PDB file of C-alpha atoms in Angstrom:
ATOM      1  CA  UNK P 219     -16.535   4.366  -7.816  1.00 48.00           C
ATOM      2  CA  UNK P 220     -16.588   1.036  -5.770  1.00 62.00           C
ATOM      3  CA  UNK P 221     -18.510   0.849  -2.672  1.00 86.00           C
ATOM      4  CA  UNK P 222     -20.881  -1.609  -1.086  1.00 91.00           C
ATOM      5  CA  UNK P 223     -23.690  -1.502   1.461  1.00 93.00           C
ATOM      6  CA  UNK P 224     -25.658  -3.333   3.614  1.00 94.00           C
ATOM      7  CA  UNK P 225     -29.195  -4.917   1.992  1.00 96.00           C
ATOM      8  CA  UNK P 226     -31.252  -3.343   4.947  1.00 96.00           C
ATOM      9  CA  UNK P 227     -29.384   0.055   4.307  1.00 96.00           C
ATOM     10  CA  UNK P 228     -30.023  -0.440   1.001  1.00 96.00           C
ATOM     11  CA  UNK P 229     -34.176  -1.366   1.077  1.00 96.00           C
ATOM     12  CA  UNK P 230     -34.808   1.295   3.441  1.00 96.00           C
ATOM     13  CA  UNK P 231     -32.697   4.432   1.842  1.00 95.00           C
ATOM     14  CA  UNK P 232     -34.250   3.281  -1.756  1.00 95.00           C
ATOM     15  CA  UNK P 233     -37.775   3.257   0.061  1.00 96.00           C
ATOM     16  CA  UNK P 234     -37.171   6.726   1.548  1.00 94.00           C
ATOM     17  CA  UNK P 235     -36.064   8.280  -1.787  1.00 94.00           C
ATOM     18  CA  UNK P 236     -38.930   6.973  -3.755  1.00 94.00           C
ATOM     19  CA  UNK P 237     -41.595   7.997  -0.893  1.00 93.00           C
ATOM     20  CA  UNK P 238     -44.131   5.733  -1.501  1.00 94.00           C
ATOM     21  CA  UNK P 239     -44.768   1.286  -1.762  1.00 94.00           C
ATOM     22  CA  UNK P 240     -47.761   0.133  -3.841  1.00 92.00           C
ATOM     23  CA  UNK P 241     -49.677   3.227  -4.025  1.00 91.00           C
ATOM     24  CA  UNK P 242     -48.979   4.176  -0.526  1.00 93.00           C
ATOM     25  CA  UNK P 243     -47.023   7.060   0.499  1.00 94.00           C
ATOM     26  CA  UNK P 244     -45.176   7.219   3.425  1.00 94.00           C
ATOM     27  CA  UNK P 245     -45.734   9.667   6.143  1.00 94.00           C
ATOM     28  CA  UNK P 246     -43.678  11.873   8.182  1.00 91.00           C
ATOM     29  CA  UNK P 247     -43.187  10.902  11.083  1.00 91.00           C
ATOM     30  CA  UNK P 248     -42.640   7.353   9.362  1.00 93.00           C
ATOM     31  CA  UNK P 249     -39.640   8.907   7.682  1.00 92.00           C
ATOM     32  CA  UNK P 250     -38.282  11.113  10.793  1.00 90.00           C
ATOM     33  CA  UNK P 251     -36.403   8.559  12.297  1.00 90.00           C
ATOM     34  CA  UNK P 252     -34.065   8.081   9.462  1.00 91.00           C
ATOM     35  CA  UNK P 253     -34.245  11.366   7.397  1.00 86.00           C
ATOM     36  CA  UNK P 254     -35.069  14.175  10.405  1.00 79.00           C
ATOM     37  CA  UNK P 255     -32.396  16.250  12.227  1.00 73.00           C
ATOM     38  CA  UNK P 256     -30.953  15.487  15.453  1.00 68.00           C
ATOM     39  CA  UNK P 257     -29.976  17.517  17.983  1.00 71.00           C
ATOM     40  CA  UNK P 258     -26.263  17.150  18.659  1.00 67.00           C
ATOM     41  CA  UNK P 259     -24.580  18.618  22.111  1.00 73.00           C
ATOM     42  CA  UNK P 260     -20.924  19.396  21.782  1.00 72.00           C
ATOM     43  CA  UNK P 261     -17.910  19.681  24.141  1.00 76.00           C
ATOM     44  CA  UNK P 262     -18.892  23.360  24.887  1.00 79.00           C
ATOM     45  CA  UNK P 263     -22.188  23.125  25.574  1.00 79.00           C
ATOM     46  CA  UNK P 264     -24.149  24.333  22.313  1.00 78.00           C
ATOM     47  CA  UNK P 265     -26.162  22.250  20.095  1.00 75.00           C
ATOM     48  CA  UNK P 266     -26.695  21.606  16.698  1.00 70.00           C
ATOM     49  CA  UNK P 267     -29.202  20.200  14.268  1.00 71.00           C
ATOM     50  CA  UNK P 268     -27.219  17.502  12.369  1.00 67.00           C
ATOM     51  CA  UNK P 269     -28.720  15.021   9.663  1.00 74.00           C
ATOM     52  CA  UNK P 270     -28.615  11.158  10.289  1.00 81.00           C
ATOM     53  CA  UNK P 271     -26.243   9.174   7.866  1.00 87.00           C
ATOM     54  CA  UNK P 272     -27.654   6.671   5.433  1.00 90.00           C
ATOM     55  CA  UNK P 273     -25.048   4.110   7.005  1.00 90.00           C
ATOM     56  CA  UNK P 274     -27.227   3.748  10.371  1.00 90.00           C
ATOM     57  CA  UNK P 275     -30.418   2.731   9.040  1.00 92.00           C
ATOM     58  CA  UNK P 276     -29.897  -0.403   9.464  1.00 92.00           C
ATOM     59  CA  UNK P 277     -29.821   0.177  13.669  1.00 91.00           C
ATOM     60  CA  UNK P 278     -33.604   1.507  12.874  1.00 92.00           C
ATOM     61  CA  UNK P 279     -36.471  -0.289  12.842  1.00 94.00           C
ATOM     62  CA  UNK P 280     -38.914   1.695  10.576  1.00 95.00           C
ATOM     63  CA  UNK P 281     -42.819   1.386  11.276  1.00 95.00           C
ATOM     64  CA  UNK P 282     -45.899   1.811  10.107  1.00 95.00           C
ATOM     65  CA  UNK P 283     -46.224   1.244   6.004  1.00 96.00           C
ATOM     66  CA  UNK P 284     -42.793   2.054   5.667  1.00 96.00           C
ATOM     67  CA  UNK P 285     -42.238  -1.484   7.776  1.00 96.00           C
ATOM     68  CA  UNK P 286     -44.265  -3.193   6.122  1.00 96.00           C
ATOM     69  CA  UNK P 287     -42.997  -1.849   2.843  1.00 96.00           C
ATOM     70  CA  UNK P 288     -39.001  -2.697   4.067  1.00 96.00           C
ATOM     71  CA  UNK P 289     -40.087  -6.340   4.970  1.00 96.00           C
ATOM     72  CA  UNK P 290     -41.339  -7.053   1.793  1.00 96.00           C
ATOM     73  CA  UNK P 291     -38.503  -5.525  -0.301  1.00 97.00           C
ATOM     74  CA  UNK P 292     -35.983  -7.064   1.881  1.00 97.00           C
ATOM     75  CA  UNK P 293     -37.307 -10.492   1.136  1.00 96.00           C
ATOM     76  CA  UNK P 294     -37.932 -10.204  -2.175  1.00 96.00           C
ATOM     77  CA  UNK P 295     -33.960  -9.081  -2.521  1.00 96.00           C
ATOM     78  CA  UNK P 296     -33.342 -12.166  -0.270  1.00 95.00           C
ATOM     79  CA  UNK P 297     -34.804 -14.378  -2.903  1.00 95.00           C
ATOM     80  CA  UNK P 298     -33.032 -12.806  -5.755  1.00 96.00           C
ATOM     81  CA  UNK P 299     -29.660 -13.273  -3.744  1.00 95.00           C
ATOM     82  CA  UNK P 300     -30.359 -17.082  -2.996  1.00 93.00           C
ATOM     83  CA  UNK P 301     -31.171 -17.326  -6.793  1.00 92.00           C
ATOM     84  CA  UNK P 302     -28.182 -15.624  -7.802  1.00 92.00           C
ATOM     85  CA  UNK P 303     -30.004 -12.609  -9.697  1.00 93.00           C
ATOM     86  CA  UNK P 304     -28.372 -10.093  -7.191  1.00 94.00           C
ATOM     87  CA  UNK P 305     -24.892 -10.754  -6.622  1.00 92.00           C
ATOM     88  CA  UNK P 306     -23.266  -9.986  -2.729  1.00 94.00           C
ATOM     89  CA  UNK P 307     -19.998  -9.029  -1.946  1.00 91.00           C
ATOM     90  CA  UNK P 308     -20.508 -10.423   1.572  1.00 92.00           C
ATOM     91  CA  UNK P 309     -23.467 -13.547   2.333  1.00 94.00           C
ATOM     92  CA  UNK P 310     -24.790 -14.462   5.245  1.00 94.00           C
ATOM     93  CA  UNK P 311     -27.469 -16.405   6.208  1.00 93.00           C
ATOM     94  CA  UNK P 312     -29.363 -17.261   9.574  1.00 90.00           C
ATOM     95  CA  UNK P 313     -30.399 -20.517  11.034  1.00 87.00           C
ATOM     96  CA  UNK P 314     -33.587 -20.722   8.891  1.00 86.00           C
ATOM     97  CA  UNK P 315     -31.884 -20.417   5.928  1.00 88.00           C
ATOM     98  CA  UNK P 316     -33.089 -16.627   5.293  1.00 92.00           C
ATOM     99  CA  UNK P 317     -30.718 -13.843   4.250  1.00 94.00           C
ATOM    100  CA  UNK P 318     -28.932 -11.885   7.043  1.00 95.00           C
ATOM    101  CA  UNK P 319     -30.270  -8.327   5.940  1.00 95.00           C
ATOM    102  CA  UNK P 320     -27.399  -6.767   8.230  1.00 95.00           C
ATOM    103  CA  UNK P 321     -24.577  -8.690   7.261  1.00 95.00           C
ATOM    104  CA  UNK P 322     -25.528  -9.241   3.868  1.00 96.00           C
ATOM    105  CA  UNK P 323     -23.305  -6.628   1.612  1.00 95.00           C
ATOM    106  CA  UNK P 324     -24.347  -5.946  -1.926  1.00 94.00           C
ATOM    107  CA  UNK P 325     -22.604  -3.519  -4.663  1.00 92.00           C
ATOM    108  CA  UNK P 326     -24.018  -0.148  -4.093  1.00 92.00           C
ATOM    109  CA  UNK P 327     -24.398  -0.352  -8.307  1.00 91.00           C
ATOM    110  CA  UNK P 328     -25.997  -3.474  -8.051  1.00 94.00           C
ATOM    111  CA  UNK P 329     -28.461  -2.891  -5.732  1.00 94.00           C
ATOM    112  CA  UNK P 330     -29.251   0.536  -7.797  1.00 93.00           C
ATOM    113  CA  UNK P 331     -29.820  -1.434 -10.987  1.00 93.00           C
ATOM    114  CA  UNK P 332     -32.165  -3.964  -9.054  1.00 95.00           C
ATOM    115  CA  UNK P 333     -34.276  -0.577  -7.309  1.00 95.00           C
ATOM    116  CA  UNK P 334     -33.990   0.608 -10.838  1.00 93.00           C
ATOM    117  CA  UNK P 335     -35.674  -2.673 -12.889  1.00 93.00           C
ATOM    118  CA  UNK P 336     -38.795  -2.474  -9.659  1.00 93.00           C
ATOM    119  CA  UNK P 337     -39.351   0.940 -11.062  1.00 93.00           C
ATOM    120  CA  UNK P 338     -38.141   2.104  -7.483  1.00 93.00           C
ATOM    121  CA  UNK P 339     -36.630   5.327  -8.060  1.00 91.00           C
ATOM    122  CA  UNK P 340     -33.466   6.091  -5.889  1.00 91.00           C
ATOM    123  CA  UNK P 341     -32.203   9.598  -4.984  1.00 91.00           C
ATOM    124  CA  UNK P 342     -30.822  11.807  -1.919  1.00 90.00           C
ATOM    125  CA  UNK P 343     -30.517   8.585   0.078  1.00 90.00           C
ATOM    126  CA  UNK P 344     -28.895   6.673  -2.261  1.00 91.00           C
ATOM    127  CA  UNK P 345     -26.896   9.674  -3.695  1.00 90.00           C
ATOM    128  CA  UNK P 346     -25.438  10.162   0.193  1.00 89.00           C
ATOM    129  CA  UNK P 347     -24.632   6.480  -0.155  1.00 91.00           C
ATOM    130  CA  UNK P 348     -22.418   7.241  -3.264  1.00 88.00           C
ATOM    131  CA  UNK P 349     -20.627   9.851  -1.731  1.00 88.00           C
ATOM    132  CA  UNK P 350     -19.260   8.735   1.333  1.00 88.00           C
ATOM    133  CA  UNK P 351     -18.646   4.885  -0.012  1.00 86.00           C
ATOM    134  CA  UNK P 352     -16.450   6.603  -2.525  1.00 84.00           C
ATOM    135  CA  UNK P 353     -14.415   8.415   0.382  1.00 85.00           C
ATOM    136  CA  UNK P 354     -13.914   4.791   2.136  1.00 84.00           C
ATOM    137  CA  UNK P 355     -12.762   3.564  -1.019  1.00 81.00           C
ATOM    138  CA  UNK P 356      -9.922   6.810  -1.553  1.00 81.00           C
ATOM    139  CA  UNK P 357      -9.135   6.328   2.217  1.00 82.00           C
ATOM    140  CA  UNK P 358      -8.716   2.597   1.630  1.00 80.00           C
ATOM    141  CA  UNK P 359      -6.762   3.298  -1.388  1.00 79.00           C
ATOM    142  CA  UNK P 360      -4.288   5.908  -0.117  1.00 78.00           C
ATOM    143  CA  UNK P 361      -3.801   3.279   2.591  1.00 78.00           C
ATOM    144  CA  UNK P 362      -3.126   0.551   0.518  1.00 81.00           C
ATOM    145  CA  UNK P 363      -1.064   2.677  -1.680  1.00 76.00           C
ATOM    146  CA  UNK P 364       1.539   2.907   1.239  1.00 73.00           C
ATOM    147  CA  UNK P 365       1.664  -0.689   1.370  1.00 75.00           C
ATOM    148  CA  UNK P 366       2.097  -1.515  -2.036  1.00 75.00           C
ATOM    149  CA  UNK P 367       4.829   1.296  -2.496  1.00 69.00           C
ATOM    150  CA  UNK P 368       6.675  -1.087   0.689  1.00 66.00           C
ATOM    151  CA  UNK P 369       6.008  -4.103  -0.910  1.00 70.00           C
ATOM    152  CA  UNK P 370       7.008  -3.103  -4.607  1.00 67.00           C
ATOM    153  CA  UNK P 371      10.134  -0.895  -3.406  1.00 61.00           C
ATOM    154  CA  UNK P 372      11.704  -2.683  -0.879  1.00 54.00           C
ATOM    155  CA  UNK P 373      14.888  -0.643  -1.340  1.00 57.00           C
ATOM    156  CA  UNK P 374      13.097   3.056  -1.100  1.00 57.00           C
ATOM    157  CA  UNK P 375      13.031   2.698   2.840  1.00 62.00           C
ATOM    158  CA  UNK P 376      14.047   6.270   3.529  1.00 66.00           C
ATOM    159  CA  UNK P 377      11.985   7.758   0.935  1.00 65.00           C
ATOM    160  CA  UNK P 378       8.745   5.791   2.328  1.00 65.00           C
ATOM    161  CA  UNK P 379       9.784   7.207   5.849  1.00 68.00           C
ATOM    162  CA  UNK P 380       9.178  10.125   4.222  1.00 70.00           C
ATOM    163  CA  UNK P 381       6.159   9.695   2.758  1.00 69.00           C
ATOM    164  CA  UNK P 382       4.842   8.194   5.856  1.00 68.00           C
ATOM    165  CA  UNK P 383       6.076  11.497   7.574  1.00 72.00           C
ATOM    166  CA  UNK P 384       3.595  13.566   5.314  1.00 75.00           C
ATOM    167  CA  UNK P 385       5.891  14.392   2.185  1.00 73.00           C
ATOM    168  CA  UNK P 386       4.541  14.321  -0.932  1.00 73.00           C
ATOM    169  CA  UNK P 387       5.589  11.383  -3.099  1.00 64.00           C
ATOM    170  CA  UNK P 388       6.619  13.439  -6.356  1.00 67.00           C
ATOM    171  CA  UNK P 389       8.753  15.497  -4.135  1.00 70.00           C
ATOM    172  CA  UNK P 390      10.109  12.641  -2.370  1.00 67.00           C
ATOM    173  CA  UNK P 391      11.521  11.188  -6.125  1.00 67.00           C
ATOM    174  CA  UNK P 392      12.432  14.585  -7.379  1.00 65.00           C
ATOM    175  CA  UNK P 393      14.890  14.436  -4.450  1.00 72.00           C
ATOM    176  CA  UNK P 394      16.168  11.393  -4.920  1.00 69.00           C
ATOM    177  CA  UNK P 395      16.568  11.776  -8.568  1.00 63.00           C
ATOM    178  CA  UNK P 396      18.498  15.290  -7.879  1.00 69.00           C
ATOM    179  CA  UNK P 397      20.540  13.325  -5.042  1.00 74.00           C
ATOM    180  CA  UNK P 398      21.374  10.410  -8.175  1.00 71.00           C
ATOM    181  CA  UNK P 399      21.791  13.049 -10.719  1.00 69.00           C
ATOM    182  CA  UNK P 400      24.481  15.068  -8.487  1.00 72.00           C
ATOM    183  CA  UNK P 401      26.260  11.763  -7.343  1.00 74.00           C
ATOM    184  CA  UNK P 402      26.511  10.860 -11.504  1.00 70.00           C
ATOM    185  CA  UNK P 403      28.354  14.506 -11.497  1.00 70.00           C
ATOM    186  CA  UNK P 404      30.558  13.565  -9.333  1.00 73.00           C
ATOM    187  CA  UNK P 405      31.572  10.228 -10.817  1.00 73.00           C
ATOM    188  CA  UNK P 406      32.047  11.951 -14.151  1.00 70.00           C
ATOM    189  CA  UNK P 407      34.338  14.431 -12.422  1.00 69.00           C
ATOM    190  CA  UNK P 408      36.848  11.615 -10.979  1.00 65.00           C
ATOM    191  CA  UNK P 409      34.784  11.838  -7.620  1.00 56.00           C
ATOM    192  CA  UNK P 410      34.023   8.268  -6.585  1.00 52.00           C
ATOM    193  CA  UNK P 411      31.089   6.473  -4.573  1.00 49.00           C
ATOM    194  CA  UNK P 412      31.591   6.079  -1.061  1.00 47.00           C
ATOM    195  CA  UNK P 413      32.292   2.434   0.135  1.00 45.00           C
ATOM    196  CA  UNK P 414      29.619   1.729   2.638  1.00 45.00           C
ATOM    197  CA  UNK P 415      30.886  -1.996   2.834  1.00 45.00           C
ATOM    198  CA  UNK P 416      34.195  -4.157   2.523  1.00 49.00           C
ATOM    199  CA  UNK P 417      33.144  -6.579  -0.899  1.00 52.00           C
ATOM    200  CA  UNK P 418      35.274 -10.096  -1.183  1.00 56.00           C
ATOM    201  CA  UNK P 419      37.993  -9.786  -3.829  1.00 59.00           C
ATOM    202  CA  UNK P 420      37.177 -12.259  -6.865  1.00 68.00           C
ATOM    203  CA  UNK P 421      40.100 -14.319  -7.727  1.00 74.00           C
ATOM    204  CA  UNK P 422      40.768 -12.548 -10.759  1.00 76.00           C
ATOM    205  CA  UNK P 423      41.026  -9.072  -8.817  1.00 77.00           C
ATOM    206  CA  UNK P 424      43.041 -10.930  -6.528  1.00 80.00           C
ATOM    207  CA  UNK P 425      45.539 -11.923  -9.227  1.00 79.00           C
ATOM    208  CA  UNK P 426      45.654  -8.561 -11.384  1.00 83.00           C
ATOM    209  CA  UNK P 427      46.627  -7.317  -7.663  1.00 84.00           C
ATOM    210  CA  UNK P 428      49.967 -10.197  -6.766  1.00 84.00           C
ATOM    211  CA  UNK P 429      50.986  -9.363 -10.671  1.00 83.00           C
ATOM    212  CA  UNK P 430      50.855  -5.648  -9.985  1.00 86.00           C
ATOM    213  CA  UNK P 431      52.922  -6.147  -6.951  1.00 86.00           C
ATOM    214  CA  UNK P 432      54.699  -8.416  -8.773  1.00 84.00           C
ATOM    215  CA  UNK P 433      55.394  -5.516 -11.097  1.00 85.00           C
ATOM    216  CA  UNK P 434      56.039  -3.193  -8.789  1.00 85.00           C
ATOM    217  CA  UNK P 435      58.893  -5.177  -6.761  1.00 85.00           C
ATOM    218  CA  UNK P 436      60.997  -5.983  -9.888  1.00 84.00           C
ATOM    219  CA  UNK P 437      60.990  -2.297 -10.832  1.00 83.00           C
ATOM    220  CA  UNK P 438      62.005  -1.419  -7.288  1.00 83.00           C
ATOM    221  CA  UNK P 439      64.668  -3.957  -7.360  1.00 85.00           C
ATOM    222  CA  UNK P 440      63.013  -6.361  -4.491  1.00 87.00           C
ATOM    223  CA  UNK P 441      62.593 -10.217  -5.142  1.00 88.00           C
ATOM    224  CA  UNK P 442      59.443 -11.200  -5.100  1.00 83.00           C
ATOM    225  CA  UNK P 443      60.334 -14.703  -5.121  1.00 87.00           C
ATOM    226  CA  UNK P 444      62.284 -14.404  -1.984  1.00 89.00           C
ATOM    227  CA  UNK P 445      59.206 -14.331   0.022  1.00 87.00           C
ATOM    228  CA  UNK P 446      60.365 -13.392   3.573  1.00 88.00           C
ATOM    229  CA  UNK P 447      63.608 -11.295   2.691  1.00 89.00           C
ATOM    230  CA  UNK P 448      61.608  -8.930   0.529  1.00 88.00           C
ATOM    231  CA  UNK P 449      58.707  -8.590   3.360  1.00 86.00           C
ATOM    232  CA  UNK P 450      61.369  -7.580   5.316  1.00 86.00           C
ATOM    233  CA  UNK P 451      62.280  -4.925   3.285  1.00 87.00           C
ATOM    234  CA  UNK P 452      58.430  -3.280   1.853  1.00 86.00           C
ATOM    235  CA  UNK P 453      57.832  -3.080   5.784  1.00 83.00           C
ATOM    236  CA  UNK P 454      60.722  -1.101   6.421  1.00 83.00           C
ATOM    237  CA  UNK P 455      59.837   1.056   3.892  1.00 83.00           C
ATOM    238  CA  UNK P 456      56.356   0.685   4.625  1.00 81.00           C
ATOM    239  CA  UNK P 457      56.928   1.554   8.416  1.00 81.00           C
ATOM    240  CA  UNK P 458      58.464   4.869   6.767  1.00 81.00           C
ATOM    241  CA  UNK P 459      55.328   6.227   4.912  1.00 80.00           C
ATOM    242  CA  UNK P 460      53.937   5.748   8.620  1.00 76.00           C
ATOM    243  CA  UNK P 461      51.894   2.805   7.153  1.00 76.00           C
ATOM    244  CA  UNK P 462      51.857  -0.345   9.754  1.00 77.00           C
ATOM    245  CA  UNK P 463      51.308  -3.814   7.990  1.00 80.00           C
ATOM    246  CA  UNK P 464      52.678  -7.111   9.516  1.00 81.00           C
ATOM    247  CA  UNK P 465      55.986  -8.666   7.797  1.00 83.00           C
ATOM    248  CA  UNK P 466      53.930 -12.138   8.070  1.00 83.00           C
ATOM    249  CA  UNK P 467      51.086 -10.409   5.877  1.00 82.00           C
ATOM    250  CA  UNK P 468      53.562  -9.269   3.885  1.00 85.00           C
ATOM    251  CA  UNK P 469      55.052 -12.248   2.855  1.00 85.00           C
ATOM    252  CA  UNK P 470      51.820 -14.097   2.477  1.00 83.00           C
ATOM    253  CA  UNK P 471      50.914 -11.979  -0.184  1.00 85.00           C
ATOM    254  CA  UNK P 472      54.136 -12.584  -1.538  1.00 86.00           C
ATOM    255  CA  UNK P 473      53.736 -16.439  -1.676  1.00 87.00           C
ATOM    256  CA  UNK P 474      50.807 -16.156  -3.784  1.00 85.00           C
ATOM    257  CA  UNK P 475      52.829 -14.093  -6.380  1.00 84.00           C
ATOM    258  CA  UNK P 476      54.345 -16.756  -8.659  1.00 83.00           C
ATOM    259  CA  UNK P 477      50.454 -18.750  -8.061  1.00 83.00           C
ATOM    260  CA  UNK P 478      48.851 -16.207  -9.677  1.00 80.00           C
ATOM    261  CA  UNK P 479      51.825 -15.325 -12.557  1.00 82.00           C
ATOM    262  CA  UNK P 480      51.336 -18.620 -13.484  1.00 79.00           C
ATOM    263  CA  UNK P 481      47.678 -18.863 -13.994  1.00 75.00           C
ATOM    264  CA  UNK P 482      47.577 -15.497 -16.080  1.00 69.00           C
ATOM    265  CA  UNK P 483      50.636 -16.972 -17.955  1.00 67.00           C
ATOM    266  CA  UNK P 484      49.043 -20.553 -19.254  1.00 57.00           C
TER     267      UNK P 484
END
């Protein structure tokens, strides 16, 4: 699982899981600061013994030969960064031209392998490491997930509204696939979609429409070419369905009859 960690962090939790640096071990109360419980006061008033995370060591400053031991390991990862034998994810450097142990990020695999080819052995420290890197990664993930599900659906709007709401994404898309699957039903059974928005005629619709009016007024005994007589007469009839359309509409429409006979006719 990706994750990445500081080189301090990383010196000092590899140090604390082997125990020892050049044949010398390191003692407890060198070790307390970073490994020992604290005492922890809550809202109510009790306390509790809690164990410090890997992730602060680098606020420490160890001492003793567990400071001398850091200081050495942390340069000799400094010069295997600068000769590009330990690769960063972040690199930063101070004015001297030395590695920034705090703002220096390596790969928490990396780093392992490097520990590993000392013959430093890495363990509970490390191991802590692992596990919480690879929540920051799933948190980062499920995060990112929501992000790339806007970016890559831009039409799913209400469904990500749900899934930003708490829903569950499969349940989200079984809906909407039993909302599509009902609305194909209905389609199949002469139902129709609603129209949620007026769509410009193309000029073919437009003429299959004039020649089915066209149609229409010689088999009702009105002529068509007679623009403003026979507008006269569809809005009487009109005006008895209880249907209101302008005479001037009417006969519009009516002018662009023999236009669009003609071009179906060439």
């Amino acid at each position: 699982m990706p994750g990445a960690v500081r080189l301090k962090v990383a010196a000092i939790a590899a140090l604390l899981d082997h125990g020892s640096f050049e044949h010398t071990e390191f003692s407890e109360a060198e070790c307390f600061p970073f490994t020992g419980e604290l005492k922890y006061v809550a809202a109510d008033g009790k306390s509790y013994e809690v164990y410090r995370k890997p992730q602060t060591f680098f606020s420490i400053e160890p001492a003793g030969h567990l400071a001398v031991a850091a200081k050495k390991v942390m340069q000799a990862m400094g010069e295997s960064v600068r000769a590009k034998h330990l690769e960063t994810v972040v690199a930063r450097f101070n004015l001297n031209g030395e590695v920034d142990t705090i703002n220096t990020w390596l790969r928490l695999s990396d780093a392992a392998d490097w520990f590993q080819s000392r013959n430093i052995d890495t363990g509970d420290c490390f191991g802590q490491l692992w596990d919480d890197e690879e929540k920051v990664f799933e948190a980062a993930a499920t995060a990112s997930d929501a992000i790339r599900l806007k970016l890559e659906t831009p039409n799913a709007e209400p469904e990500l509204a749900k899934v930003r709401a708490g829903a569950n994404w499969d349940d989200v898309t079984n809906e909407k696939f039993m909302e599509l699957m009902r609305e194909n039903i209905a389609l199949r059974n002469g139902g129709r979609r609603a129209v949620t928005a007026d769509r410009p005629l193309k000029e073919r619709e437009r003429d299959t429409l004039l020649i089915i009016i066209a149609a229409l007024c010689k088999d009702a005994g009105y002529d068509y070419t007679k623009a403003a007589k026979t507008a006269g007469m569809i809005h009487g009839t009109a005006a008895k369905m209880g249907v209101s359309i302008g005479e001037s509409t009417i006969e519009g429409h009516l002018k662009r009859v023999l236009d669009a006979l003609a071009t179906r006719m060439k």
